[in-house]
mmCIF file of C-alpha atoms in Angstrom:
data_model
loop_
_atom_site.group_PDB
_atom_site.id
_atom_site.type_symbol
_atom_site.label_atom_id
_atom_site.label_comp_id
_atom_site.label_asym_id
_atom_site.label_seq_id
_atom_site.Cartn_x
_atom_site.Cartn_y
_atom_site.Cartn_z
ATOM 1 C CA UNK A 1 -13.433 5.004 16.201
ATOM 2 C CA UNK A 2 -17.456 4.551 15.519
ATOM 3 C CA UNK A 3 -18.242 3.309 19.293
ATOM 4 C CA UNK A 4 -15.329 2.830 20.937
ATOM 5 C CA UNK A 5 -14.291 4.655 24.298
ATOM 6 C CA UNK A 6 -12.175 6.803 22.438
ATOM 7 C CA UNK A 7 -14.499 8.428 19.165
ATOM 8 C CA UNK A 8 -14.710 11.538 21.386
ATOM 9 C CA UNK A 9 -11.965 12.764 19.889
ATOM 10 C CA UNK A 10 -13.149 12.322 16.932
ATOM 11 C CA UNK A 11 -16.863 12.486 16.357
ATOM 12 C CA UNK A 12 -16.620 16.420 16.440
ATOM 13 C CA UNK A 13 -14.424 16.191 13.093
ATOM 14 C CA UNK A 14 -15.913 15.222 10.007
ATOM 15 C CA UNK A 15 -15.597 11.258 9.501
ATOM 16 C CA UNK A 16 -14.176 10.753 5.042
ATOM 17 C CA UNK A 17 -15.182 6.570 5.350
ATOM 18 C CA UNK A 18 -14.140 3.201 5.816
ATOM 19 C CA UNK A 19 -10.182 2.596 5.174
ATOM 20 C CA UNK A 20 -7.767 -0.741 4.850
ATOM 21 C CA UNK A 21 -4.365 -0.674 4.973
ATOM 22 C CA UNK A 22 -1.944 -2.007 2.993
ATOM 23 C CA UNK A 23 -0.894 -5.690 3.145
ATOM 24 C CA UNK A 24 2.116 -4.705 5.915
ATOM 25 C CA UNK A 25 1.006 -3.788 8.848
ATOM 26 C CA UNK A 26 -0.841 -6.663 11.755
ATOM 27 C CA UNK A 27 -2.933 -5.493 14.768
ATOM 28 C CA UNK A 28 -2.700 -5.968 18.243
ATOM 29 C CA UNK A 29 -5.213 -6.306 21.132
ATOM 30 C CA UNK A 30 -3.857 -4.438 24.105
ATOM 31 C CA UNK A 31 -5.669 -6.088 26.804
ATOM 32 C CA UNK A 32 -7.363 -6.812 25.348
ATOM 33 C CA UNK A 33 -9.149 -2.364 25.758
ATOM 34 C CA UNK A 34 -7.717 -0.975 21.901
ATOM 35 C CA UNK A 35 -6.393 -2.069 19.372
ATOM 36 C CA UNK A 36 -3.056 -1.047 18.040
ATOM 37 C CA UNK A 37 -1.026 -0.934 14.478
ATOM 38 C CA UNK A 38 2.706 -2.398 14.147
ATOM 39 C CA UNK A 39 4.514 -2.804 10.500
ATOM 40 C CA UNK A 40 4.710 -6.236 9.340
ATOM 41 C CA UNK A 41 6.439 -5.766 5.395
ATOM 42 C CA UNK A 42 6.925 -9.331 5.925
ATOM 43 C CA UNK A 43 3.632 -10.818 6.946
ATOM 44 C CA UNK A 44 1.224 -8.183 6.876
ATOM 45 C CA UNK A 45 -2.700 -7.750 5.869
ATOM 46 C CA UNK A 46 -5.145 -5.613 4.670
ATOM 47 C CA UNK A 47 -6.614 -4.123 7.780
ATOM 48 C CA UNK A 48 -9.834 -1.846 8.535
ATOM 49 C CA UNK A 49 -10.335 1.241 9.857
ATOM 50 C CA UNK A 50 -11.727 4.728 9.570
ATOM 51 C CA UNK A 51 -10.408 7.913 8.688
ATOM 52 C CA UNK A 52 -11.773 11.329 10.068
ATOM 53 C CA UNK A 53 -10.292 14.987 8.918
ATOM 54 C CA UNK A 54 -9.198 16.251 11.689
ATOM 55 C CA UNK A 55 -6.997 19.377 12.533
ATOM 56 C CA UNK A 56 -3.505 19.586 13.574
ATOM 57 C CA UNK A 57 -4.815 21.524 16.401
ATOM 58 C CA UNK A 58 -7.342 18.954 18.000
ATOM 59 C CA UNK A 59 -4.935 16.036 17.795
ATOM 60 C CA UNK A 60 -2.584 18.037 19.856
ATOM 61 C CA UNK A 61 -5.032 19.138 22.650
ATOM 62 C CA UNK A 62 -7.917 17.070 22.226
ATOM 63 C CA UNK A 63 -6.917 13.289 20.361
ATOM 64 C CA UNK A 64 -2.782 12.499 22.019
ATOM 65 C CA UNK A 65 -3.534 13.490 25.535
ATOM 66 C CA UNK A 66 -5.758 11.269 25.964
ATOM 67 C CA UNK A 67 -3.801 7.833 24.411
ATOM 68 C CA UNK A 68 -2.951 5.102 26.244
ATOM 69 C CA UNK A 69 0.958 5.037 26.572
ATOM 70 C CA UNK A 70 1.695 2.321 24.542
ATOM 71 C CA UNK A 71 0.156 4.723 20.778
ATOM 72 C CA UNK A 72 1.397 6.474 19.089
ATOM 73 C CA UNK A 73 1.227 8.415 16.604
ATOM 74 C CA UNK A 74 2.566 6.945 13.548
ATOM 75 C CA UNK A 75 2.324 7.824 9.096
ATOM 76 C CA UNK A 76 0.363 4.585 7.906
ATOM 77 C CA UNK A 77 0.125 3.662 4.079
ATOM 78 C CA UNK A 78 -3.755 2.020 2.811
ATOM 79 C CA UNK A 79 -4.435 -0.015 -0.085
ATOM 80 C CA UNK A 80 -5.194 2.608 -2.137
ATOM 81 C CA UNK A 81 -1.469 4.314 -1.878
ATOM 82 C CA UNK A 82 -2.579 7.049 0.637
ATOM 83 C CA UNK A 83 -0.566 8.305 3.568
ATOM 84 C CA UNK A 84 -2.217 8.787 6.495
ATOM 85 C CA UNK A 85 -1.138 9.737 9.717
ATOM 86 C CA UNK A 86 -2.705 6.724 12.214
ATOM 87 C CA UNK A 87 -1.918 5.467 16.068
ATOM 88 C CA UNK A 88 0.823 2.633 16.777
ATOM 89 C CA UNK A 89 1.828 0.714 19.158
ATOM 90 C CA UNK A 90 5.416 2.701 20.093
ATOM 91 C CA UNK A 91 9.074 1.131 19.942
ATOM 92 C CA UNK A 92 9.864 -1.547 22.040
ATOM 93 C CA UNK A 93 6.141 -2.580 23.056
ATOM 94 C CA UNK A 94 5.845 -5.279 21.500
ATOM 95 C CA UNK A 95 8.717 -7.210 23.601
ATOM 96 C CA UNK A 96 7.875 -5.406 27.407
ATOM 97 C CA UNK A 97 4.345 -6.064 27.382
ATOM 98 C CA UNK A 98 3.742 -9.671 25.204
ATOM 99 C CA UNK A 99 1.880 -10.694 27.719
ATOM 100 C CA UNK A 100 -0.414 -8.127 27.466
ATOM 101 C CA UNK A 101 -0.543 -8.655 23.874
ATOM 102 C CA UNK A 102 -2.860 -10.151 21.598
ATOM 103 C CA UNK A 103 -2.749 -10.352 17.727
ATOM 104 C CA UNK A 104 -6.230 -10.125 16.128
ATOM 105 C CA UNK A 105 -4.251 -9.703 11.988
ATOM 106 C CA UNK A 106 -6.160 -12.200 11.331
ATOM 107 C CA UNK A 107 -9.482 -10.343 12.015
ATOM 108 C CA UNK A 108 -8.424 -8.078 10.368
ATOM 109 C CA UNK A 109 -9.949 -5.540 12.615
ATOM 110 C CA UNK A 110 -10.747 -4.214 15.848
ATOM 111 C CA UNK A 111 -14.626 -4.800 15.238
ATOM 112 C CA UNK A 112 -14.032 -7.849 13.222
ATOM 113 C CA UNK A 113 -11.576 -9.299 16.047
ATOM 114 C CA UNK A 114 -14.872 -8.595 19.744
ATOM 115 C CA UNK A 115 -17.339 -9.042 17.331
ATOM 116 C CA UNK A 116 -19.096 -5.002 16.632
ATOM 117 C CA UNK A 117 -22.283 -4.249 14.562
ATOM 118 C CA UNK A 118 -20.990 -1.879 12.290
ATOM 119 C CA UNK A 119 -22.570 1.669 13.124
ATOM 120 C CA UNK A 120 -25.481 2.753 11.490
#
């Protein structure tokens, strides 16, 4: 995410715009350090995000090695029906680390939760 602590991993690649997830995801703050998506067909909402054109090689060599251990690469659905790669909460993390997670779904996204302005 533009302005985020790991943005340097995608900033060299084309920013394609802001997006929203399909309405079946929840978003969690992990230790108030980073966001994590989790699919929830029964109680999710559309969540704000960004999309970049990142080659798979760069994902493998630059992006994934820096990702926190609670996250994994996954495929999510956007509100326009497209499927895209994203980082999501690893299976089991919600159950094992619940005390470190805050459900921020009602904020609509990480930027809104943190009170961050939209980048110019």
